[in-house]
Coordinates of N, CA and C in Angstrom, one line a residue:
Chain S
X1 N 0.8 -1.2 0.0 CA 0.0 0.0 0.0 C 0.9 1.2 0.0
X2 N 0.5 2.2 -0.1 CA 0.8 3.8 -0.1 C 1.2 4.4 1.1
X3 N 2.5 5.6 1.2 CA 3.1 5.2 2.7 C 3.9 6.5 2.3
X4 N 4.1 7.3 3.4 CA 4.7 8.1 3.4 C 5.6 8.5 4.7
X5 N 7.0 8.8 4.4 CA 7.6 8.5 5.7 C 8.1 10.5 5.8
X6 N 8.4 10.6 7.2 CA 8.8 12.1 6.9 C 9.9 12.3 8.5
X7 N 11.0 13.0 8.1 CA 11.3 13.3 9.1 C 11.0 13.1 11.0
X8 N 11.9 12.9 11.6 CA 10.9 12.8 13.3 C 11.0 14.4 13.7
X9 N 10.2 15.0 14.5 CA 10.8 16.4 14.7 C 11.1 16.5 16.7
X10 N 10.4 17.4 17.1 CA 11.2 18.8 16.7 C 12.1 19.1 15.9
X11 N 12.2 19.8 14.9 CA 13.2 20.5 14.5 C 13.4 22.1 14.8
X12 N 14.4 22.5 15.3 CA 14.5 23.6 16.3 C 15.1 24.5 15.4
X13 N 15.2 25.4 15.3 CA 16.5 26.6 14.1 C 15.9 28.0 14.5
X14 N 17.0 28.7 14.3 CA 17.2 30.0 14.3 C 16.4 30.6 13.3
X15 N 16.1 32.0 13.5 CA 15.6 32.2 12.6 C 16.4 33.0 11.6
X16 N 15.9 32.8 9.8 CA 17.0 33.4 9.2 C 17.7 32.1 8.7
X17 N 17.7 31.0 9.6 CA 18.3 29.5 8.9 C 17.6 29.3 8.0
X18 N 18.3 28.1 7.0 CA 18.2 27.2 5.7 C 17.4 26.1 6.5
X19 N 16.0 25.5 5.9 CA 14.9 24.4 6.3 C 15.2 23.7 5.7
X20 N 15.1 21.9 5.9 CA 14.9 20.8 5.1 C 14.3 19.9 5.7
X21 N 12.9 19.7 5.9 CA 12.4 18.7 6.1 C 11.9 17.4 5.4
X22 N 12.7 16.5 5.3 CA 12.9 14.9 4.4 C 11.6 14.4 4.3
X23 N 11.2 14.3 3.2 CA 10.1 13.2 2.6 C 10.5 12.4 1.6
X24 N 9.7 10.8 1.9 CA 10.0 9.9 1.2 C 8.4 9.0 0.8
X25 N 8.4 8.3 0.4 CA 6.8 7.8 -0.5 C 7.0 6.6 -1.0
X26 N 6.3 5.6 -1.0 CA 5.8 4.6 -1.4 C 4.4 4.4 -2.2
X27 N 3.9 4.3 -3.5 CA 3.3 4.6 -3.8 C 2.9 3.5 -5.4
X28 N 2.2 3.0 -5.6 CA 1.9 2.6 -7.3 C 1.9 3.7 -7.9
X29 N 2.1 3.1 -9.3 CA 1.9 4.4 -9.9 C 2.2 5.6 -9.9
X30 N 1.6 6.8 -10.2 CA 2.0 8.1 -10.4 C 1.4 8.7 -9.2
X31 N 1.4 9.0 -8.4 CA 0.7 9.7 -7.6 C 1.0 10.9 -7.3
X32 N -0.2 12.4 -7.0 CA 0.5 13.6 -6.3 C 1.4 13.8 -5.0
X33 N 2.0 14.9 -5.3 CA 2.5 15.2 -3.7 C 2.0 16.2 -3.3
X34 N 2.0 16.0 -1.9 CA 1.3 17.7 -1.6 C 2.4 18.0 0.0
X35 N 2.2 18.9 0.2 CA 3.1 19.2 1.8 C 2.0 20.5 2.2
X36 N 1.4 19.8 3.5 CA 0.5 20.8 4.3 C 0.9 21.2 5.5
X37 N 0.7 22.1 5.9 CA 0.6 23.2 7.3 C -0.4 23.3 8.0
X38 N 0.3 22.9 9.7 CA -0.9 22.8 10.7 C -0.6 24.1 11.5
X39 N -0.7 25.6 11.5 CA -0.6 26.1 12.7 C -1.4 26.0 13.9
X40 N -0.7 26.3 15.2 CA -1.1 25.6 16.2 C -2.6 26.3 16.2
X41 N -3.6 25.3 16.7 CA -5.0 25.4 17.3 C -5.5 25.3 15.9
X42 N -5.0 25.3 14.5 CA -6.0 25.1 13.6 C -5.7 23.8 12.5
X43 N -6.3 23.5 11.7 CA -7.0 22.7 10.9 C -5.7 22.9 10.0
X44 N -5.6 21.7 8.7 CA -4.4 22.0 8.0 C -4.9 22.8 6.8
X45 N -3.8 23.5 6.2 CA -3.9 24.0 5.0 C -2.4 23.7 3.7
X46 N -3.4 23.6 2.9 CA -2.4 23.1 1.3 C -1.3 24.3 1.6
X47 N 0.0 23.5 1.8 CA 1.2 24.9 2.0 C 1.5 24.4 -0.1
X48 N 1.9 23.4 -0.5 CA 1.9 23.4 -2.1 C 2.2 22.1 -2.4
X49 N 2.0 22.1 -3.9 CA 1.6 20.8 -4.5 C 2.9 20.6 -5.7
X50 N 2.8 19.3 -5.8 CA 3.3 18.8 -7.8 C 2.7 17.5 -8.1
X51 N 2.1 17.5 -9.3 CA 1.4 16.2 -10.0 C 2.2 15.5 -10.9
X52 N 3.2 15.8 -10.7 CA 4.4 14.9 -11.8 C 5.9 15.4 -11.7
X53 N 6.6 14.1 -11.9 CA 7.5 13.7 -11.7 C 8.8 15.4 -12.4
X54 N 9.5 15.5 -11.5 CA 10.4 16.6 -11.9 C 9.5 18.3 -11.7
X55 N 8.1 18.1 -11.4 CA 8.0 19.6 -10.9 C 8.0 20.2 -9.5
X56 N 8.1 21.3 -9.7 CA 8.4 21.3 -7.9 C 7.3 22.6 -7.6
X57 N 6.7 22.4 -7.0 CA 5.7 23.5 -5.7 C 6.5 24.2 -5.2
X58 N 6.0 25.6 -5.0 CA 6.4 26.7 -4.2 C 5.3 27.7 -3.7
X59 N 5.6 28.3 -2.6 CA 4.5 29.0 -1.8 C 5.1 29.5 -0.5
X60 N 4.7 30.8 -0.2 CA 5.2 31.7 0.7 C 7.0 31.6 0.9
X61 N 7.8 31.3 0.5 CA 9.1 30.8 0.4 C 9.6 29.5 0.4
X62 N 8.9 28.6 0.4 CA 8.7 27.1 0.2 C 9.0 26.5 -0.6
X63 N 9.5 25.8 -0.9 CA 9.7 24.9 -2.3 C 9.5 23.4 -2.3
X64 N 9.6 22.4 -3.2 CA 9.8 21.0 -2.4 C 9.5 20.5 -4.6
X65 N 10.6 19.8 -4.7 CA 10.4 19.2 -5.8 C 10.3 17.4 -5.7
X66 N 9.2 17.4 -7.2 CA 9.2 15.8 -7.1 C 10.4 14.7 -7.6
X67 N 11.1 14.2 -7.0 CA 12.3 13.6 -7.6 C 11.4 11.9 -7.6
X68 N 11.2 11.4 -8.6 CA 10.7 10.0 -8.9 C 11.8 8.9 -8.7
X69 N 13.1 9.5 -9.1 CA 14.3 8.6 -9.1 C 14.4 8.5 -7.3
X70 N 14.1 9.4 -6.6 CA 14.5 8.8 -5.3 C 13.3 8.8 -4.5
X71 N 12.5 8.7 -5.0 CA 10.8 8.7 -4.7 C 11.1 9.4 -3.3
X72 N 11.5 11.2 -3.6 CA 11.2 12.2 -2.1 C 10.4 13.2 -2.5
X73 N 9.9 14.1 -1.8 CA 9.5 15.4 -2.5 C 10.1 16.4 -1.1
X74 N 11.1 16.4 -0.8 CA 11.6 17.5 0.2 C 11.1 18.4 0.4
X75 N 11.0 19.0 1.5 CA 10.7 20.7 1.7 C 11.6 21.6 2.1
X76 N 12.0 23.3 1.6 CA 12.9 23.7 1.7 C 12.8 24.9 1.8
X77 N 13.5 25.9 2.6 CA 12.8 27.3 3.0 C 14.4 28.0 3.0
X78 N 14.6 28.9 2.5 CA 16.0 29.4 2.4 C 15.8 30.2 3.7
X79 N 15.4 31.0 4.2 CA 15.0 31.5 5.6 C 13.9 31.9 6.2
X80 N 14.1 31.2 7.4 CA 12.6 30.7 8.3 C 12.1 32.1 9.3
X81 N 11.0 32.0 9.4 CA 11.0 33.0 9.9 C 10.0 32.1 11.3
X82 N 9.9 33.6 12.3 CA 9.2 32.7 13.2 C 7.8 32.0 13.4
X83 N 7.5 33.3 12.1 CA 5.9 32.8 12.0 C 5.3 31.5 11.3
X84 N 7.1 31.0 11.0 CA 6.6 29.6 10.2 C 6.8 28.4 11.4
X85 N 6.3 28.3 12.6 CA 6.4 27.8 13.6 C 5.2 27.2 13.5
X86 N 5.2 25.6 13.1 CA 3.8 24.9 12.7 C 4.5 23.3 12.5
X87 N 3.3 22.7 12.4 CA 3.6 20.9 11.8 C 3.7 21.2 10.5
X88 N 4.3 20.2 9.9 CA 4.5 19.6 8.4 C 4.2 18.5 8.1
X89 N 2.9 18.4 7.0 CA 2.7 17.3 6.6 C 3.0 16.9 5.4
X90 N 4.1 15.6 4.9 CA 3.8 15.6 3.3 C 2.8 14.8 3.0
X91 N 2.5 14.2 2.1 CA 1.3 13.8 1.9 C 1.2 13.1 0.5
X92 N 0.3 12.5 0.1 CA 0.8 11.4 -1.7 C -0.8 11.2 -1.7
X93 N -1.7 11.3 -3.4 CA -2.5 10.8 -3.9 C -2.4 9.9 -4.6
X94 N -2.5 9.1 -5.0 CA -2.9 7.8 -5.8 C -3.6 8.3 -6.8
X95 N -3.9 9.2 -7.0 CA -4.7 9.8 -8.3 C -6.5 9.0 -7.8
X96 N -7.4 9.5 -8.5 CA -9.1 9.0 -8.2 C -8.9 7.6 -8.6
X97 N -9.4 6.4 -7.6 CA -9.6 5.5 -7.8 C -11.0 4.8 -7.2
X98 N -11.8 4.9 -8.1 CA -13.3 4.9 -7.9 C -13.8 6.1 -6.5
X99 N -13.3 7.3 -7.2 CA -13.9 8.1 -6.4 C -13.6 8.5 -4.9
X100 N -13.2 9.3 -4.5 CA -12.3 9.5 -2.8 C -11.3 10.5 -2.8
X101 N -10.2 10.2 -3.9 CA -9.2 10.7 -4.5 C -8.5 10.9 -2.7
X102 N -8.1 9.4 -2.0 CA -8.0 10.0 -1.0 C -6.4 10.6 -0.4
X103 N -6.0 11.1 0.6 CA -4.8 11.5 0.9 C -3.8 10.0 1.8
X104 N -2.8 9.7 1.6 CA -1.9 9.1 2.5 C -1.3 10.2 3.1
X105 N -1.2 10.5 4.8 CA -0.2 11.0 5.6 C 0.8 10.8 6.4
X106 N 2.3 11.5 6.2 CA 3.5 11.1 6.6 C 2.8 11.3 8.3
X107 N 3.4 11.5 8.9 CA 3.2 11.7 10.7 C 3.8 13.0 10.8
X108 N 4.1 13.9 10.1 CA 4.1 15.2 10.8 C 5.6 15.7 11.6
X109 N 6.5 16.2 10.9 CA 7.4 17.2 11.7 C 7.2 18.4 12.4
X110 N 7.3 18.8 13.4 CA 7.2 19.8 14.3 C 8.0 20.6 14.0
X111 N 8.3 22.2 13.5 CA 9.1 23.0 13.1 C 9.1 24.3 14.3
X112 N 10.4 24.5 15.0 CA 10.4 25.5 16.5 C 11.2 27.2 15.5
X113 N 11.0 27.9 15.5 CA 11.7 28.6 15.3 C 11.6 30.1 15.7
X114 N 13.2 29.6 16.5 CA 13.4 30.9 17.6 C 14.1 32.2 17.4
X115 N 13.9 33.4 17.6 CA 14.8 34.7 17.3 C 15.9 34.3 17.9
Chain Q
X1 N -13.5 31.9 -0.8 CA -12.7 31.1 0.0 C -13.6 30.0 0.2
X2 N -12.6 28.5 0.2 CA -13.5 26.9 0.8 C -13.8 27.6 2.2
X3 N -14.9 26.9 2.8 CA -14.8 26.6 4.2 C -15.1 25.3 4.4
X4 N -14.8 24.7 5.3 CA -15.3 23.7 6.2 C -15.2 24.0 7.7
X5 N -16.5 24.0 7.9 CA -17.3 24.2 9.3 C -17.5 22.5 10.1
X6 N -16.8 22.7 10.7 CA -17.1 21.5 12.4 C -17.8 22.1 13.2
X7 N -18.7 21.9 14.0 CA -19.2 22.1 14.8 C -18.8 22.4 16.2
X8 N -17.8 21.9 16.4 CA -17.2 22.0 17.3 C -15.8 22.0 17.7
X9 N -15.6 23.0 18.6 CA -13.9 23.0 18.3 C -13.4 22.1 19.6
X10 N -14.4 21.8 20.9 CA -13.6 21.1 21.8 C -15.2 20.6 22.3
X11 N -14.6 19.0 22.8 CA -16.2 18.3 23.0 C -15.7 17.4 24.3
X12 N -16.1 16.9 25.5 CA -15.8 16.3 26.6 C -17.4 15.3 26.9
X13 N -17.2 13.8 26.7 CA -17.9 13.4 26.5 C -17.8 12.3 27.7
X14 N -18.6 11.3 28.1 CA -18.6 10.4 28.6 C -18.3 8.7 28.2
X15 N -18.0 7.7 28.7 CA -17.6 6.4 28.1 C -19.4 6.4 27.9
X16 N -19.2 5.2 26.6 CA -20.4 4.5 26.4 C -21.7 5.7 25.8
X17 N -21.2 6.9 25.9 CA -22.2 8.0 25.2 C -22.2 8.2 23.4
X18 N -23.5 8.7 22.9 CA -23.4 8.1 21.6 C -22.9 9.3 21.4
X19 N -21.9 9.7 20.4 CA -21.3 10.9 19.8 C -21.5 11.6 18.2
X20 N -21.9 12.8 18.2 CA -22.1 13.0 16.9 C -21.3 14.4 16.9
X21 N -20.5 14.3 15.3 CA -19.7 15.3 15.1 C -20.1 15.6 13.6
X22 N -20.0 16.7 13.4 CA -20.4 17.2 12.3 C -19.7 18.2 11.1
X23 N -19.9 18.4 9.9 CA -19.1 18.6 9.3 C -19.8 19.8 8.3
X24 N -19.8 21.0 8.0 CA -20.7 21.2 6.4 C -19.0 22.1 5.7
X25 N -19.7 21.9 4.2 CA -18.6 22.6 3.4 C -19.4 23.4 2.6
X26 N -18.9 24.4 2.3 CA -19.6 25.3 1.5 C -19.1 25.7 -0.2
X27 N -18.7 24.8 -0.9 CA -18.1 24.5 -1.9 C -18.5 23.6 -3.1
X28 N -19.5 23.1 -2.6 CA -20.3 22.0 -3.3 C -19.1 20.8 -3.8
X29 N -18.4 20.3 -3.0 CA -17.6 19.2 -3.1 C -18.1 18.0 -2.9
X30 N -17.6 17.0 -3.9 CA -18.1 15.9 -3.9 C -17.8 14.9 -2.8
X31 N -16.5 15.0 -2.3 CA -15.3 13.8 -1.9 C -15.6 15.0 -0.2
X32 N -15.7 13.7 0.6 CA -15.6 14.7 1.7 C -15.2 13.4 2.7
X33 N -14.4 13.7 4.0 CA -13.6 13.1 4.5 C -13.5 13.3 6.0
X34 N -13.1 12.2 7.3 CA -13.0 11.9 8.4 C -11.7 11.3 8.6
X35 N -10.8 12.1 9.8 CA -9.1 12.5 10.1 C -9.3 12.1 11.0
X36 N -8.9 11.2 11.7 CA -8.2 11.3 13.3 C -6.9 11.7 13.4
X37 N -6.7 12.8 14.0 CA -4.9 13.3 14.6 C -4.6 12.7 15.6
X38 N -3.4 11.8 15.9 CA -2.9 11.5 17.2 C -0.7 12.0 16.9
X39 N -0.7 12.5 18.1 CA 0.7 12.7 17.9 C 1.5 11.2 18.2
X40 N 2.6 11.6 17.0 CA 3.4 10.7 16.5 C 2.8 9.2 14.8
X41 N 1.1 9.6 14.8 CA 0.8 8.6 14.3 C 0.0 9.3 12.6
X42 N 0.2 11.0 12.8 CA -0.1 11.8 11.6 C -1.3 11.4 11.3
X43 N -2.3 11.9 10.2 CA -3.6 12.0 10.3 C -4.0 10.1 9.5
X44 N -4.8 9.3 10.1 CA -5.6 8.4 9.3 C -7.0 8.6 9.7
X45 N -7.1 8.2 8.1 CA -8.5 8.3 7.4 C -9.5 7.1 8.3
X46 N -10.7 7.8 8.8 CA -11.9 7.0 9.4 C -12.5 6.3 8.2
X47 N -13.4 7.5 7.7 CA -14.2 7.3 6.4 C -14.2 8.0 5.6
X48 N -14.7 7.8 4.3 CA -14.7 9.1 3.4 C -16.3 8.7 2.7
X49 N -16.4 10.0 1.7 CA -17.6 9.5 0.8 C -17.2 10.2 -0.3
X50 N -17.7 9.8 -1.1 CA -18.0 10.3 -2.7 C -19.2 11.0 -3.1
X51 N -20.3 10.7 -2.4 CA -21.3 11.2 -2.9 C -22.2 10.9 -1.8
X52 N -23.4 11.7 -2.2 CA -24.5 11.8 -1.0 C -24.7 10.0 -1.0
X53 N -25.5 9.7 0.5 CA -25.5 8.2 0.7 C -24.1 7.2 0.5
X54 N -23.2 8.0 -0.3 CA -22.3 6.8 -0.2 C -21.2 6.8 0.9
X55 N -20.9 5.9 1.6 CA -19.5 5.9 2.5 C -18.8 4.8 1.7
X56 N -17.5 4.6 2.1 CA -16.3 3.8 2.3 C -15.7 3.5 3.5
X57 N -15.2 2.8 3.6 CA -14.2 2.6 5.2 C -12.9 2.9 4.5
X58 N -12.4 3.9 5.7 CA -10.4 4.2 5.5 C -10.2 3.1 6.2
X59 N -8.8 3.3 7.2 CA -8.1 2.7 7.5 C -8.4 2.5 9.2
X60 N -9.1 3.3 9.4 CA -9.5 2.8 10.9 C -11.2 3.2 11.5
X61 N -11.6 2.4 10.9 CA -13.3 2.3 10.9 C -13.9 1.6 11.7
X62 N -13.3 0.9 12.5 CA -14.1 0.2 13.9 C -13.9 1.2 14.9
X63 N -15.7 1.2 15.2 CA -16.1 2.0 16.6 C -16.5 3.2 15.8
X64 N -16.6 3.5 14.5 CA -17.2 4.6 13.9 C -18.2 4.8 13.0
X65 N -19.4 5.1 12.9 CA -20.2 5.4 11.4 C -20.2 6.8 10.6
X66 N -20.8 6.8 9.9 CA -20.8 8.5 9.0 C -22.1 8.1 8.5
X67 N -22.6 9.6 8.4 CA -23.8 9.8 7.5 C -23.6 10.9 6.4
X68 N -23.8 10.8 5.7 CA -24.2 11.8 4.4 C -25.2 11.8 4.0
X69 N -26.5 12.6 4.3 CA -27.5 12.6 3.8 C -28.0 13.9 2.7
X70 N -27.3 14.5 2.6 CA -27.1 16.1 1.8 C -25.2 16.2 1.5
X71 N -25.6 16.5 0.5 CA -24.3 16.7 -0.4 C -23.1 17.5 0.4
X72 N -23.6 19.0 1.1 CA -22.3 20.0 2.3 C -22.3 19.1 3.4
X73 N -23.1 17.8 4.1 CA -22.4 17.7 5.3 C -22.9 16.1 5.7
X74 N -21.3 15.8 6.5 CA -21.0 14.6 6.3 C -20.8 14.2 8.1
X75 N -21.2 13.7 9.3 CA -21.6 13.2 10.3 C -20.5 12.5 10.0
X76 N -19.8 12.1 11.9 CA -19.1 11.0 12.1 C -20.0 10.8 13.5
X77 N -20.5 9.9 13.4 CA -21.1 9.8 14.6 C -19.9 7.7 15.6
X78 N -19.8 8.4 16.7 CA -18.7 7.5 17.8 C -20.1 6.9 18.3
X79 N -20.5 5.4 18.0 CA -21.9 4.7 18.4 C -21.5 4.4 20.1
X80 N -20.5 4.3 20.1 CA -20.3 4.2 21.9 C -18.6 4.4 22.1
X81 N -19.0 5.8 22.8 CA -17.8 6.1 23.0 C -16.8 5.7 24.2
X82 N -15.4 5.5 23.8 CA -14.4 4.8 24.3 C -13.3 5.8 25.1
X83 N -12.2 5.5 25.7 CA -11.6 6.1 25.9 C -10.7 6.5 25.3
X84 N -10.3 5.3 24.4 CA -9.9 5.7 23.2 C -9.5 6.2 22.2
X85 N -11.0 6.3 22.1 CA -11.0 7.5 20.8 C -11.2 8.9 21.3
X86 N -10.5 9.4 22.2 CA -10.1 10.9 22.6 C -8.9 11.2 21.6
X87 N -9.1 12.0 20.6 CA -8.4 12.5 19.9 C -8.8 13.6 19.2
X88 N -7.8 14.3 18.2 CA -8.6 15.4 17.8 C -9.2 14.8 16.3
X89 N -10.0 15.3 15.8 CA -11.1 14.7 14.6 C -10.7 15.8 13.5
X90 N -10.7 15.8 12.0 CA -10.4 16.6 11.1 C -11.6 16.2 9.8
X91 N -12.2 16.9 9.9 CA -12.8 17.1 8.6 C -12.9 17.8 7.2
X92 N -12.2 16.9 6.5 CA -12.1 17.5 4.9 C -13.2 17.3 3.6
X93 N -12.8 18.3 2.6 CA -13.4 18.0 1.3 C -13.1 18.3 0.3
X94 N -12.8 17.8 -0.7 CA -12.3 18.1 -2.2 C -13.2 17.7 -3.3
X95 N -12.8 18.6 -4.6 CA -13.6 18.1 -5.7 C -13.2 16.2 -6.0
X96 N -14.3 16.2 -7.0 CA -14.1 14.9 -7.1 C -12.5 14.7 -8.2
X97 N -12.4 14.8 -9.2 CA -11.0 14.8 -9.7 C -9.8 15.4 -8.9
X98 N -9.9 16.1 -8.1 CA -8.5 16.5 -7.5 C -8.7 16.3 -6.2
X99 N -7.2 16.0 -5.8 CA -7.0 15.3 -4.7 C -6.5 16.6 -3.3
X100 N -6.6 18.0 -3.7 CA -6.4 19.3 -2.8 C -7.4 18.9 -2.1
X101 N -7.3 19.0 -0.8 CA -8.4 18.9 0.3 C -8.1 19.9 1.0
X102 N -9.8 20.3 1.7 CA -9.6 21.2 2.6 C -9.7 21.2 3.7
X103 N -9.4 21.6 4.7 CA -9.9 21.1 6.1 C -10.5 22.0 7.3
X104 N -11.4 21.3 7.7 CA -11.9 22.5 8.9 C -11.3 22.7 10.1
X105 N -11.5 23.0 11.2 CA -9.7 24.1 11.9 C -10.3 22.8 12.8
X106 N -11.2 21.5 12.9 CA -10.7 20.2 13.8 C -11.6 20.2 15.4
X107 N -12.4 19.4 15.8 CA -12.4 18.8 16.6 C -11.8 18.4 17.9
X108 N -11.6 18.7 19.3 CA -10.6 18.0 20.0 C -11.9 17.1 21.3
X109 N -11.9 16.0 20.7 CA -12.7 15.0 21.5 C -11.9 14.2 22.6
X110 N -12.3 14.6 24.2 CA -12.3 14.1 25.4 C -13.2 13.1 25.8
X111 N -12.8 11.9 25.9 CA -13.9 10.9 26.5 C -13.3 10.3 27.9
X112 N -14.3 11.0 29.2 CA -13.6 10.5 30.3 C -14.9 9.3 30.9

């Protein structure tokens, strides 16, 4: 089945530091990636997406490309600021298969980031 | 903007009480969906649906049903609640072809 592994966290950093939080995927087929944002007390939101192999999402300084050769889709922030102090989820679709179109989720890195 | 409305943002229930949690989306989405959050164990899927009356079972469906009776909103009702299942709950929904989901800001269910 479909499986997504991700970093353990806390991950702690200064602010102003270089982010990499490691995602890796098990998957048939072609499936999307997505990497979502939980800040604290709320609900997650789409931080960005890629539906095929070699494109990479970006959003609010974000990046994360799909590498199929090492089935990852990393996440990457040239500098963090504190307001990016939240969970990280990556996440993989299977593309619609009788309808659901549903999500697999890694378990979430915790990202601290202090002045 | 999507929304997804929960009903509730924090719920303290009793063992063995029947539980209903609720969901509406204001998007007219087809594909709509039930999250349990536990730390360290990242979000799995209860149930989902595709369409009014239909459910599926995810990956962790015992001890839970759903109703869909109208297309915005989708019931997780806990038929007897456990101690267990004190977690927080996440309700999403996406069109049917794409797999973007949205989610509503979640649930935090206490069962003492």
């Amino acid at each position: 089945g479909n499986s997504v592994t991700q970093m353990e966290g806390p991950v702690t950093l200064s602010e102003e530091a270089f982010l990499t939080i490691n995602c890796t995927y098990t998957a048939t087929g072609y499936p999307s990636l997505f990497w979502y944002v939980q800040y604290p007390g709320e609900g997650l939101q789409l931080l960005l997406k890629a539906t095929k192999a070699d494109d990479k999402g970006s959003n609010k300084g974000f990046e994360a490309t799909y590498r199929k050769e090492t089935t990852s889709f990393h996440l990457e922030k040239g500098s963090v600021q504190v307001s990016d102090s939240a969970v990280y989820f990556c996440a993989l679709s299977d593309g619609v298969t009788g309808g659901g179109n549903k999500l697999t989720f890694g378990t979430g890195t915790q990202l601290k980031v202090e002045l | 903007d999507v929304k997804v409305t929960q009903s509730s943002r924090y719920l303290v229930k009793r063992t063995g009480e029947k539980v209903f949690l609720e969901c509406v989306q204001d998007m007219d989405h087809e594909n709509m969906f039930w999250y349990r959050q536990d730390p360290g164990l990242g979000l799995r899927l209860i149930y989902f649906s595709y369409d009014v009356k239909m459910k599926e079972k995810g990956d962790i469906p015992e001890g839970y049903s759903v109703s869909r009776e109208k297309k915005e909103r989708f019931s997780l009702i806990l038929e007897s609640a456990s101690t267990n299942q004190t977690s927080m709950y996440l309700c999403a929904s996406s069109f049917w072809v794409s797999a973007e989901a949205f989610f509503g800001q979640g649930t935090r269910l206490t069962v003492v």
